[in-house]
Every structure is written in structure tokens, then in C-alpha cells.
Coordinates of C-alpha atoms and ligand atoms in Angstrom, one line a residue:
M1 CA -2.8 -28.1 -11.7
P2 CA -4.1 -24.5 -12.3
D3 CA -1.7 -21.6 -11.9
A4 CA -3.7 -20.5 -8.9
F5 CA -2.4 -23.3 -6.8
Q6 CA 1.3 -23.6 -7.4
N7 CA 3.1 -25.4 -4.7
D8 CA 5.2 -22.4 -3.6
P9 CA 5.7 -22.3 0.2
H10 CA 5.1 -18.5 0.5
E11 CA 3.2 -17.3 -2.5
I12 CA 0.2 -18.6 -4.3
K13 CA -0.3 -16.8 -7.6
V14 CA -3.7 -16.2 -9.1
G15 CA -4.5 -17.8 -12.4
K16 CA -4.1 -16.0 -15.7
V17 CA -5.8 -12.7 -16.0
E18 CA -8.2 -12.6 -18.9
P19 CA -8.5 -9.1 -20.3
R20 CA -10.3 -10.0 -23.5
G21 CA -14.0 -9.2 -23.4
A22 CA -13.5 -7.4 -20.1
P23 CA -16.0 -4.6 -19.8
C24 CA -14.3 -1.3 -20.3
V25 CA -14.9 2.1 -21.9
E26 CA -12.4 4.1 -24.0
F27 CA -12.7 7.9 -24.1
S28 CA -11.5 10.5 -26.5
P29 CA -11.2 14.0 -25.1
D30 CA -12.6 17.1 -26.7
P31 CA -10.1 19.4 -28.5
S32 CA -8.9 22.2 -26.3
A33 CA -6.3 24.8 -25.5
M34 CA -4.5 24.7 -22.1
V35 CA -3.1 27.8 -20.5
I36 CA -0.6 26.9 -17.8
F37 CA 0.2 29.6 -15.3
G38 CA 3.5 28.8 -13.6
A39 CA 4.9 27.3 -16.9
S40 CA 8.5 27.8 -15.9
G41 CA 8.0 26.0 -12.6
D42 CA 8.9 22.5 -11.3
L43 CA 5.4 21.0 -11.7
T44 CA 5.1 22.0 -15.3
R45 CA 8.6 20.5 -16.0
R46 CA 8.3 17.4 -14.0
K47 CA 4.7 16.4 -14.4
L48 CA 2.5 18.5 -16.7
I49 CA 4.4 18.6 -20.0
P50 CA 5.7 15.0 -19.7
A51 CA 2.0 13.9 -19.1
L52 CA 0.6 16.0 -22.0
F53 CA 3.3 14.7 -24.3
K54 CA 2.4 11.1 -23.4
L55 CA -1.2 11.8 -24.1
S56 CA -0.2 13.3 -27.4
R57 CA 2.3 10.6 -28.3
T58 CA -0.2 7.9 -27.6
G59 CA -2.9 9.6 -29.7
I60 CA -5.3 10.3 -26.7
I61 CA -5.1 14.0 -27.6
G62 CA -4.9 14.9 -31.2
D63 CA -3.5 17.8 -33.2
D64 CA -6.5 19.9 -32.1
F65 CA -4.8 20.9 -28.9
F66 CA -2.2 23.5 -27.9
V67 CA -0.5 24.7 -24.7
L68 CA 0.2 28.3 -23.8
G69 CA 2.7 28.6 -21.0
V70 CA 2.6 31.7 -18.9
A71 CA 5.1 32.7 -16.2
R72 CA 7.3 35.6 -15.1
T73 CA 10.6 34.1 -16.4
E74 CA 11.7 35.9 -19.6
M75 CA 11.6 33.4 -22.4
D76 CA 10.1 33.0 -25.9
S77 CA 8.1 30.1 -27.3
E78 CA 11.3 28.6 -28.8
G79 CA 13.1 28.8 -25.4
F80 CA 10.0 27.2 -23.7
R81 CA 10.1 24.3 -26.2
T82 CA 13.8 23.7 -25.6
A83 CA 13.3 23.7 -21.8
M84 CA 10.3 21.4 -22.1
E85 CA 12.2 19.0 -24.4
E86 CA 14.9 18.7 -21.7
A87 CA 12.1 18.2 -19.1
V88 CA 10.5 15.3 -21.0
K89 CA 13.9 13.7 -21.6
A90 CA 14.5 13.9 -17.8
H91 CA 11.1 13.0 -16.5
G92 CA 9.1 11.3 -19.3
E93 CA 9.5 9.0 -22.2
F94 CA 11.0 10.9 -25.2
E95 CA 10.5 10.1 -28.8
T96 CA 11.9 12.5 -31.5
A97 CA 9.2 12.4 -34.2
A98 CA 6.3 12.6 -31.7
W99 CA 8.1 15.4 -29.9
E100 CA 8.5 17.5 -33.1
R101 CA 4.8 17.3 -33.7
F102 CA 3.9 18.1 -30.1
A103 CA 6.5 20.9 -29.8
K104 CA 4.8 22.9 -32.6
R105 CA 1.8 23.2 -30.3
L106 CA 3.8 24.7 -27.4
F107 CA 3.8 28.5 -26.9
Y108 CA 4.9 30.8 -24.2
I109 CA 4.1 34.4 -22.9
S110 CA 6.2 35.9 -20.2
A111 CA 3.9 38.0 -17.9
D112 CA 3.4 39.2 -14.4
Y113 CA 0.4 37.4 -12.9
G114 CA -1.0 40.6 -11.5
D115 CA -0.8 42.6 -14.7
E116 CA -4.2 43.0 -16.3
G117 CA -2.6 43.6 -19.7
A118 CA -1.2 40.1 -19.6
Y119 CA -4.8 38.6 -19.6
A120 CA -5.7 40.7 -22.6
A121 CA -2.6 39.4 -24.4
I122 CA -3.6 35.8 -23.4
A123 CA -7.1 36.4 -24.7
S124 CA -5.9 37.6 -28.1
F125 CA -3.3 34.8 -28.3
L126 CA -6.0 32.2 -27.7
E127 CA -8.4 33.7 -30.2
E128 CA -5.7 33.7 -32.9
K129 CA -4.5 30.1 -32.2
E130 CA -7.9 28.6 -31.6
G131 CA -8.6 29.0 -35.3
V132 CA -5.3 27.5 -36.4
F133 CA -5.6 24.4 -34.1
A134 CA -9.4 24.0 -34.3
T135 CA -9.8 23.8 -30.6
K136 CA -13.5 24.8 -30.8
G137 CA -13.1 27.5 -28.1
N138 CA -12.6 24.9 -25.3
R139 CA -10.1 26.2 -22.7
I140 CA -8.4 24.9 -19.6
F141 CA -6.7 27.3 -17.3
Y142 CA -4.2 25.4 -15.1
V143 CA -3.0 27.2 -12.1
A144 CA 0.4 25.7 -11.2
T145 CA 1.9 28.9 -9.7
P146 CA 2.9 29.3 -6.1
P147 CA -0.3 29.4 -4.0
S148 CA 0.2 33.0 -3.0
V149 CA -0.9 34.1 -6.5
Y150 CA -3.9 31.7 -6.9
E151 CA -6.4 34.4 -6.0
T152 CA -4.8 37.0 -8.2
V153 CA -4.8 34.7 -11.3
T154 CA -8.3 33.4 -10.8
G155 CA -9.6 37.0 -10.0
L156 CA -8.0 38.4 -13.2
L157 CA -9.2 35.5 -15.3
G158 CA -12.7 36.5 -14.1
A159 CA -12.2 40.3 -14.5
S160 CA -10.8 39.9 -18.0
G161 CA -13.8 37.8 -19.1
L162 CA -11.6 34.7 -19.7
A163 CA -13.5 32.7 -17.1
G164 CA -16.7 32.8 -19.1
E165 CA -17.8 30.3 -21.7
K166 CA -18.5 31.4 -25.2
A167 CA -17.9 29.1 -28.1
G168 CA -16.8 26.1 -26.0
W169 CA -16.3 25.1 -22.4
T170 CA -13.9 26.8 -19.9
R171 CA -12.4 24.9 -17.0
L172 CA -10.1 25.8 -14.2
V173 CA -7.6 23.4 -12.7
V174 CA -6.2 24.3 -9.3
E175 CA -3.2 22.5 -7.8
K176 CA -2.7 21.8 -4.1
P177 CA -2.2 23.2 -1.6
Y178 CA -5.7 24.4 -1.6
G179 CA -5.5 26.7 1.4
R180 CA -3.5 26.0 4.6
D181 CA -6.5 25.7 6.9
T182 CA -10.3 26.0 7.0
G183 CA -10.3 29.8 6.8
S184 CA -7.8 30.2 3.9
A185 CA -9.4 27.4 1.9
R186 CA -12.8 29.1 2.3
R187 CA -11.3 32.5 1.2
L188 CA -9.7 30.8 -1.8
D189 CA -13.0 29.2 -2.7
E190 CA -14.7 32.6 -2.5
A191 CA -12.1 34.1 -4.8
V192 CA -12.3 31.2 -7.3
L193 CA -16.0 31.0 -7.3
S194 CA -16.5 34.7 -7.8
S195 CA -14.9 34.1 -11.3
F196 CA -15.8 30.5 -12.1
S197 CA -18.8 28.3 -11.2
E198 CA -18.2 25.1 -9.2
P199 CA -18.8 22.8 -12.2
Q200 CA -15.9 24.6 -14.0
V201 CA -13.5 24.0 -11.1
Y202 CA -11.2 21.0 -11.0
R203 CA -9.2 20.6 -7.8
I204 CA -6.4 18.2 -8.3
D205 CA -5.4 15.4 -6.0
H206 CA -3.1 13.4 -8.1
Y207 CA -3.4 10.3 -5.8
L208 CA -6.9 9.9 -7.1
G209 CA -5.4 9.5 -10.6
K210 CA -3.3 6.6 -9.6
E211 CA -4.5 3.3 -11.2
T212 CA -4.5 1.3 -8.0
V213 CA -6.2 4.0 -6.0
Q214 CA -9.0 4.0 -8.5
N215 CA -9.0 0.2 -8.3
I216 CA -10.0 0.4 -4.7
L217 CA -13.6 1.1 -5.8
M218 CA -13.5 -1.6 -8.4
L219 CA -12.2 -4.2 -6.0
R220 CA -14.8 -3.3 -3.4
F221 CA -17.8 -2.8 -5.5
A222 CA -17.4 -5.0 -8.5
N223 CA -17.0 -8.2 -6.4
T224 CA -19.3 -9.8 -4.0
I225 CA -16.7 -11.5 -1.9
F226 CA -15.0 -8.6 -0.2
E227 CA -17.8 -6.2 0.6
P228 CA -19.8 -8.4 3.0
L229 CA -16.6 -8.5 5.1
W230 CA -15.8 -4.8 4.8
N231 CA -17.1 -3.6 8.1
R232 CA -16.7 -3.6 11.9
H233 CA -17.9 -7.2 12.2
F234 CA -14.9 -8.6 10.3
I235 CA -12.3 -5.9 10.2
D236 CA -10.0 -5.4 13.2
H237 CA -8.3 -2.3 11.8
V238 CA -7.0 -0.7 8.6
Q239 CA -3.5 0.7 8.0
I240 CA -2.9 3.3 5.3
T241 CA 0.7 4.0 4.6
V242 CA 2.3 6.5 2.2
A243 CA 6.1 6.2 2.7
E244 CA 8.6 8.1 0.7
T245 CA 12.4 7.8 0.5
L246 CA 12.7 11.3 -1.0
G247 CA 13.5 14.2 1.4
V248 CA 12.2 17.7 1.1
E249 CA 14.2 18.1 -2.2
R250 CA 14.2 21.7 -3.3
R251 CA 10.8 22.6 -1.9
A252 CA 11.9 23.8 1.6
G253 CA 10.2 27.2 1.1
Y254 CA 6.9 25.5 0.7
Y255 CA 7.4 22.5 3.0
E256 CA 8.5 24.7 6.0
Q257 CA 5.0 26.3 5.8
A258 CA 3.2 23.0 5.2
G259 CA 4.8 20.0 7.0
V260 CA 3.5 16.5 6.5
L261 CA -0.1 17.1 7.7
R262 CA -0.8 19.7 5.2
D263 CA 1.3 18.2 2.4
M264 CA 0.1 14.6 2.6
F265 CA -2.8 14.2 5.1
Q266 CA -5.2 16.9 4.1
N267 CA -5.3 15.7 0.6
H268 CA -3.9 12.3 -0.4
M269 CA -4.3 10.4 2.8
M270 CA -7.8 11.7 3.3
Q271 CA -8.9 10.8 -0.2
V272 CA -7.4 7.3 0.0
L273 CA -9.1 6.8 3.4
A274 CA -12.4 8.0 1.8
L275 CA -12.2 5.5 -1.1
A276 CA -11.3 2.6 1.2
S277 CA -14.2 3.3 3.6
M278 CA -17.0 5.0 1.6
E279 CA -20.4 3.5 0.9
P280 CA -21.2 2.4 -2.7
P281 CA -23.2 5.0 -4.6
S282 CA -26.1 3.7 -6.7
V283 CA -24.2 4.5 -10.0
Y284 CA -20.6 5.3 -10.8
D285 CA -21.4 9.0 -11.3
P286 CA -18.9 11.7 -10.4
E287 CA -21.2 13.6 -8.1
L288 CA -22.5 10.5 -6.4
V289 CA -19.0 9.2 -5.8
R290 CA -17.9 12.5 -4.5
D291 CA -21.0 12.6 -2.2
E292 CA -19.9 9.4 -0.7
R293 CA -16.3 10.4 -0.2
S294 CA -17.5 13.6 1.5
K295 CA -19.7 11.6 3.9
V296 CA -16.7 9.7 5.2
L297 CA -14.9 13.0 5.9
L298 CA -18.0 14.3 7.7
A299 CA -18.1 11.2 9.9
L300 CA -14.5 11.5 11.1
R301 CA -14.4 11.6 14.8
R302 CA -12.7 14.7 16.2
P303 CA -9.8 13.6 18.4
P304 CA -9.7 15.0 22.0
L305 CA -7.1 17.8 21.6
E306 CA -5.9 17.7 25.2
R307 CA -4.9 14.0 24.6
M308 CA -3.5 14.5 21.1
D309 CA -0.4 12.6 21.8
D310 CA -2.5 9.4 22.2
W311 CA -3.8 9.9 18.7
L312 CA -1.0 11.4 16.7
C313 CA 2.7 10.9 16.5
L314 CA 4.9 13.4 14.7
G315 CA 8.5 13.0 13.5
Q316 CA 11.3 14.7 11.7
Y317 CA 14.2 13.0 10.0
V318 CA 17.8 13.4 11.0
E319 CA 20.7 12.3 8.9
G320 CA 20.9 8.7 7.9
E321 CA 21.2 6.4 4.9
I322 CA 18.8 5.7 2.0
D323 CA 19.8 2.9 -0.3
G324 CA 23.3 2.9 1.1
K325 CA 23.8 6.6 0.5
A326 CA 24.3 9.1 3.3
V327 CA 21.6 11.8 3.3
P328 CA 21.3 14.9 5.5
G329 CA 18.7 15.5 8.2
Y330 CA 15.7 17.8 7.6
T331 CA 17.2 20.8 9.4
E332 CA 20.4 20.5 7.3
E333 CA 18.5 20.7 4.0
E334 CA 18.9 23.9 2.0
G335 CA 16.3 26.5 2.9
V336 CA 15.2 24.8 6.2
A337 CA 15.6 26.7 9.5
R338 CA 18.2 25.0 11.6
S339 CA 15.7 25.0 14.5
S340 CA 12.7 23.9 12.4
Q341 CA 10.1 21.9 14.3
V342 CA 8.2 21.1 11.1
P343 CA 7.1 17.4 11.0
T344 CA 8.2 15.3 8.1
F345 CA 6.4 12.2 9.5
A346 CA 3.0 11.6 11.1
A347 CA 1.1 8.6 12.3
M348 CA -2.5 9.1 13.3
R349 CA -5.4 7.0 14.5
V350 CA -8.8 8.0 13.2
Y351 CA -12.3 6.6 13.6
I352 CA -15.2 6.9 11.3
D353 CA -18.4 7.3 13.3
N354 CA -21.0 5.4 11.3
W355 CA -22.6 2.0 11.4
R356 CA -20.0 0.3 9.1
W357 CA -16.9 1.5 10.9
Q358 CA -17.9 2.1 14.5
G359 CA -15.0 1.1 16.8
V360 CA -12.6 0.2 14.0
P361 CA -9.3 2.2 14.2
I362 CA -7.8 3.3 11.0
Y363 CA -4.1 4.1 11.2
L364 CA -2.7 6.6 8.8
R365 CA 1.1 7.0 8.3
S366 CA 3.1 9.1 6.0
G367 CA 6.7 10.4 6.0
K368 CA 9.7 11.4 4.0
R369 CA 13.1 9.8 4.0
L370 CA 11.7 6.5 5.2
K371 CA 13.3 3.1 4.6
K372 CA 11.5 2.4 1.4
R373 CA 8.9 4.0 -1.0
L374 CA 5.7 2.3 -0.3
S375 CA 2.0 3.2 -0.5
E376 CA -0.6 0.7 0.6
V377 CA -3.9 0.1 2.3
S378 CA -3.8 -2.9 4.5
V379 CA -7.0 -4.3 5.9
Q380 CA -6.5 -6.6 8.8
F381 CA -9.4 -8.9 9.6
R382 CA -10.3 -10.1 13.1
N383 CA -8.9 -13.2 14.6
V384 CA -10.8 -16.4 14.4
P385 CA -13.3 -16.4 17.3
H386 CA -12.0 -19.7 18.6
L387 CA -8.9 -21.5 17.4
M388 CA -9.5 -25.2 17.4
F389 CA -5.9 -25.9 16.5
K390 CA -4.5 -24.2 19.5
D391 CA -3.4 -27.3 21.3
T392 CA -2.3 -29.0 18.1
I393 CA -0.1 -26.3 16.9
G394 CA 0.9 -24.9 20.3
G395 CA 0.2 -21.3 19.8
E396 CA -1.8 -18.5 18.3
I397 CA -2.1 -17.6 14.6
G398 CA -2.0 -14.2 12.9
P399 CA -5.0 -12.6 11.3
N400 CA -6.0 -12.6 7.6
T401 CA -4.8 -9.5 5.8
L402 CA -5.8 -8.0 2.5
I403 CA -3.1 -5.6 1.2
L404 CA -3.8 -3.2 -1.6
K405 CA -0.4 -2.1 -2.8
I406 CA -0.5 1.2 -4.6
Q407 CA 3.1 2.0 -5.3
P408 CA 5.8 1.3 -6.4
E409 CA 4.4 -2.2 -6.7
E410 CA 0.8 -2.5 -7.9
R411 CA -0.6 -5.6 -6.4
I412 CA -3.3 -7.1 -4.3
Q413 CA -2.3 -9.7 -1.8
L414 CA -4.4 -11.8 0.6
K415 CA -2.7 -13.4 3.5
F416 CA -4.2 -16.5 4.9
H417 CA -3.2 -19.8 6.5
T418 CA -2.9 -23.2 5.1
K419 CA -1.7 -26.5 6.3
Y420 CA 2.0 -27.0 5.9
P421 CA 2.5 -30.0 3.7
G422 CA 3.9 -33.1 5.2
S423 CA 3.4 -35.5 8.1
R424 CA 3.3 -32.9 10.9
V425 CA 0.2 -30.8 11.6
C426 CA 1.3 -27.2 11.3
L427 CA 0.2 -24.0 9.7
R428 CA 1.9 -21.6 7.4
D429 CA 1.0 -18.1 6.2
V430 CA 0.6 -17.8 2.4
F431 CA -0.1 -15.0 0.1
M432 CA -2.6 -15.1 -2.8
D433 CA -0.9 -12.5 -4.9
F434 CA -2.3 -10.5 -7.9
S435 CA 0.0 -8.2 -9.9
Y436 CA -2.2 -5.4 -11.2
L437 CA -0.5 -5.3 -14.6
E438 CA -0.3 -9.0 -15.1
G439 CA -1.8 -10.1 -18.3
Y440 CA -2.1 -6.5 -19.5
R441 CA 0.1 -5.2 -22.3
G442 CA -1.8 -2.1 -23.3
L443 CA -1.4 1.6 -22.5
T444 CA -1.1 2.7 -18.9
L445 CA -1.6 6.2 -17.7
G446 CA 0.3 7.9 -14.9
A447 CA -1.7 9.9 -12.3
Y448 CA -1.2 13.3 -14.0
E449 CA -1.9 11.8 -17.5
R450 CA -5.1 10.4 -16.1
V451 CA -6.3 13.5 -14.3
L452 CA -5.4 15.8 -17.3
M453 CA -7.3 13.5 -19.6
D454 CA -10.3 13.5 -17.3
C455 CA -10.3 17.2 -17.1
M456 CA -10.5 17.4 -20.9
L457 CA -13.3 14.8 -20.8
G458 CA -15.1 16.8 -18.1
D459 CA -15.1 13.8 -15.8
K460 CA -14.8 15.1 -12.2
T461 CA -14.8 11.7 -10.4
L462 CA -11.1 12.0 -9.6
F463 CA -11.2 15.6 -8.6
V464 CA -12.0 17.0 -5.2
R465 CA -15.2 19.0 -4.7
K466 CA -15.5 22.2 -2.7
D467 CA -17.0 20.3 0.3
G468 CA -14.3 17.6 0.0
V469 CA -11.6 20.1 0.5
S470 CA -13.4 22.0 3.3
L471 CA -14.4 18.9 5.3
S472 CA -10.8 17.7 5.3
W473 CA -9.6 21.0 6.5
E474 CA -12.3 21.2 9.1
F475 CA -11.0 17.9 10.5
L476 CA -7.3 18.9 10.5
T477 CA -7.4 22.6 11.3
P478 CA -8.1 22.3 15.0
I479 CA -5.3 19.6 15.3
L480 CA -2.9 21.8 13.4
E481 CA -3.7 24.9 15.5
Y482 CA -3.3 22.9 18.7
I483 CA 0.1 21.5 17.6
E484 CA 1.3 24.8 16.3
K485 CA 0.4 26.6 19.4
S486 CA 2.1 23.8 21.4
G487 CA -0.9 23.2 23.5
K488 CA -0.6 21.0 26.6
G489 CA -0.5 17.4 25.5
A490 CA 0.4 18.4 22.0
P491 CA 2.7 15.7 20.5
D492 CA 6.4 16.3 20.4
V493 CA 8.2 16.2 17.1
N494 CA 10.2 13.0 17.5
L495 CA 13.4 12.5 15.6
Y496 CA 13.9 9.5 13.4
R497 CA 16.9 8.4 11.3
A498 CA 16.6 8.8 7.5
G499 CA 16.2 5.3 6.2
S500 CA 14.2 4.0 9.2
Y501 CA 10.5 3.2 9.5
G502 CA 9.9 6.5 11.4
P503 CA 10.1 7.3 15.1
T504 CA 9.8 4.5 17.6
E505 CA 7.1 6.6 19.2
A506 CA 4.9 5.7 16.2
D507 CA 5.2 2.1 17.1
K508 CA 3.9 2.9 20.6
L509 CA 0.8 4.5 19.1
M510 CA 0.1 1.0 17.7
S511 CA 1.4 -1.1 20.6
K512 CA -0.8 0.8 23.0
D513 CA -3.7 -0.7 21.0
G514 CA -2.0 -4.1 20.9
R515 CA -1.2 -3.8 17.2
R516 CA 1.8 -3.4 15.0
W517 CA 2.6 -1.6 11.8
R518 CA 3.0 -3.7 8.7
N519 CA 6.6 -3.0 7.8
E520 CA 7.1 -5.6 5.1
Ligands
LIG601 C1 2.9 15.7 -3.4 C2 3.6 16.2 -2.2 O1 1.6 16.1 -3.4 O2 2.9 14.3 -3.4 C3 5.0 15.7 -2.1 O3 3.6 17.6 -2.2 C4 5.1 14.2 -2.3 O4 5.7 16.1 -0.9 C5 4.3 13.8 -3.4 O5 6.4 13.9 -2.4 C6 4.2 12.2 -3.5 O6 3.6 11.9 -4.7 P1 3.9 10.5 -5.4 O7 3.0 10.4 -6.5 O8 5.4 10.6 -5.7 O9 3.7 9.4 -4.3

């Protein structure tokens, strides 16, 4: 009997995955220098340097690469190397010999972001080292500073002439948050685009760099069996969940200004939604893919503000338990106002007004300090039009569901019904279950590794274009303004226990529609 049809009561595994001969393309990035503004910060420590080290250790980037860290903290290059070594040991995979090679290519300048002299110093440093490391004049400026200095840094990069392209290419990477509403995102764009041209700008959304998020397009458009069903005729609704067990950590200063809608919905949730619902472009080309993602955001129905509480449920965690450990509530976290009303959870129903999705609700849900870490897209199909087994089995049956698990598990599962073996006629739910890494023993890239590599390659598919950012803000800004002004009908911030699935009011958002969240 083939592996695909094991006699397991709950789980049917797919057969062996055959990677050999599978069509794929390997890339090797251009040599380059990367200047990281905000080099003493959390992002550099936790994500950027561990990711660059992995790219170096695995030979994806060669010795023709170096990093210049820039930040206000007083430190020399040696101090930076020591700090980054500790960071990689804590957040990445360390290997002594590879580290020694990589560390020789790490440098640091301490500078004030608003000091014009600092940019002259950066320019001469680059010119000197570019000869040594043969980086061919290719430069990446990575802005990983607090957002309040984005405009200063990009403006002075322009004024100092560093934004221009001479011997090689020059690219600018900007981290989220990209603005905090439509107006501020537009102003940031004006500032950025007065120094750089749009093709030079790489706006990061690290969710797009996750393997299984990229796989949404492969699953949908490299197979014939799913796409004919991927529409209002067959799909009852879609649920997109990004649940975290982490709390606000040490980012209260930022989070108090952001809340879950700015932190997770404006970017990650919208981009996953766009991939799950977009039309296929004619070719897998960065601009065409980004066109299609933007069209989804453009087609999002504006919810009626005066009835927002029918469309959106907000929550904030109170003390509870995660994995058996007591954790404080949001307002007890360091740096959070005791009376804070900032939501750490949101569930929202959205509709895409186009032919494919008309009338199909898409439920988005994300929160901190939830029961378990889980990101998934779950597509629930319609019920059978008529159940001929009703009298035989004495009841209804559940719908078919296709679940694209993004993290921590990377799987695709299809839930369907089969006959329960034996003499009685009864049905059972089974899962056809594919583990994304099954049968693969090669290199895997984390989200930051992937997007950093793509930036060096000049591939913008996984970055957000100017219109992508602004369309997403245009959808969310009226909602944020309404909530923050506490307009009539604005949703309350409901409390939920840390370690739960979120506020019970979020269940009502679903039950009003006769549906339930998938909490498995
Ligand atoms: C970040 C948010 O963009 O994404 C964080 O600012 C959140 O609040 C994080 O924790 C989640 O990313 P991941 O990759 O851990 O799911």
C-alpha cells in the first residue's frame, strides 16, 4: 500500500516527496557593502547580524561583502564584533571558524544620525573598504533605527550624495513601521523618494520572507486542483490567524503607540491576505506580483464605521499563564501606562469586493500572549449542497478545510470525510497532511535571511511597494481614527487572560455569522 494511504484513523500522510529533478533556481547575490543604521539596536542583534552570518556561513554571500554598523552608542569595531558574537550565540547558529571569517568584515562608527559630518565619515569609510573587499561599489543602506529618525537618515543620505549610484547599485531598506497612518506614510514616502528613486527602495515585511508564506503562491498557481475551487462558488470563508505567546517584551515604548492593528494588521496580515486572495499574474515577475497584491488591498470593502463593533473585536491581555508559567497583564508590563487601552488582540471580518470573492468573509485574527504560537491560513469550503447520508448517519457533517500552516509548524493539511472502516456506516474526518520540510535536507532560509538575500539580488517580489503600503494604510486609517477617537459604536477593548484564545467577544464575531474559529 502506498504511503499516501496508511490506515491511520486520523491522519493520512502524503507519499514521499521527490525533490530530485524538481524545477528550482539557485541565485548568488552581487558583492556589496551594507551600512546598518541602528546597529546597536535590538533588530540588528536579534535578526540582521544572525541572518547575515548565516548567509555568510553557508556561502550565499562571499568574502566580497562587509557591514558598517552606525549608531549613537559609543563603541569601536572591536566592541561591535564582541557584541554581535554574543548576539549570534543567543539568536543564531554559531560556528567559530565561520564567525572569525565573518567578524573581520564587521565595522562600526558611532555617530549622531542628524550630524552631516557622520555621512561624510561613512562615505570615506566606504570608499576605503570597498577597494579592500572588492564590493564593486554596491551599497545597501539599512534603516533599522527608531522610526522617528527615518526621515533624517534618508534625507542626509540624499544630501551627502550617498543615495546616488556611481560605480555600482545603491539600495535603501526601510523597516516597519512605515508610518502610523495614511498621512505619515505619505510624508515618509516623500522624504524617502526625494533622496532615492522607488526602484532603489526596499520596504521590508518579513512575513513575505517566510517559506510557507511564499509557498501560498506556489500551492495556488503551480497546481490545477486548488485554483478552480478558490472562489466564492466553493469557499465559505477564510480564516487568517497569527497568534503569538510572546507579550510586548521590551518594546512597550513602540507598542504603546502602535497596538496590534498597526503592528500586525497594516503589514503582515494584509500581505498574507493579499497572497491568499490575489489573482495570478501572467509571469512570476516582482512588479506583476506586487500589482496583484495591491489590487486586493484596493478591493477591500470599507467597513461601516458606526457599526465597527460588528466587524472588529479588540482585546488586551491580563495576567495569566503561558506554558505553565505565570505572566503579567499588558498594563503591568514595564513601560506600559497602567490605564492603557492599547489593543494587543484584534479579530476583524473583511470582504474583498471583486468577482472571485464577493460575499466571502475573510476573518483576520492576531494577538499577543495567546494560548499557542500559531500562524495559518485556513480555507473552509462550503458544505455539500445535499447530504444523501443524513438519515444513515443521523446528522450533519463538517465542511472540508484546507489549512496552510505557516509557523511554528510548516504543513499543508486537507480535512475531508471518509467512511469509518467496519460493519457500521459512519463517517470520520481525516487529514491529508504534508510537512513542508519532509523529504528535504538542504539549506533553509529564515525570513530575514531570505529578504536580505533578495535585496542583494535586487529581487523585489517579497518587498512592499509604495502603493502596497499606502493602500493598506488607506484601509486601516479611518478605522484607527474612529477607534482612537472612541466614536459611537467603536469596539471596546475586551480583556482576555494571557494563555487563552483571546476575548470571548471575538467568538461572537464569528458566531453571529454562524461560524467558529479554528482553535486546533
Ligand atoms: C513584528 C512585530 O513585525 O512581528 C512583533 O512588530 C511580532 O510584535 C513579530 O512579535 C512577529 O514575527 P514572527 O516572525 O515572530 O511571527
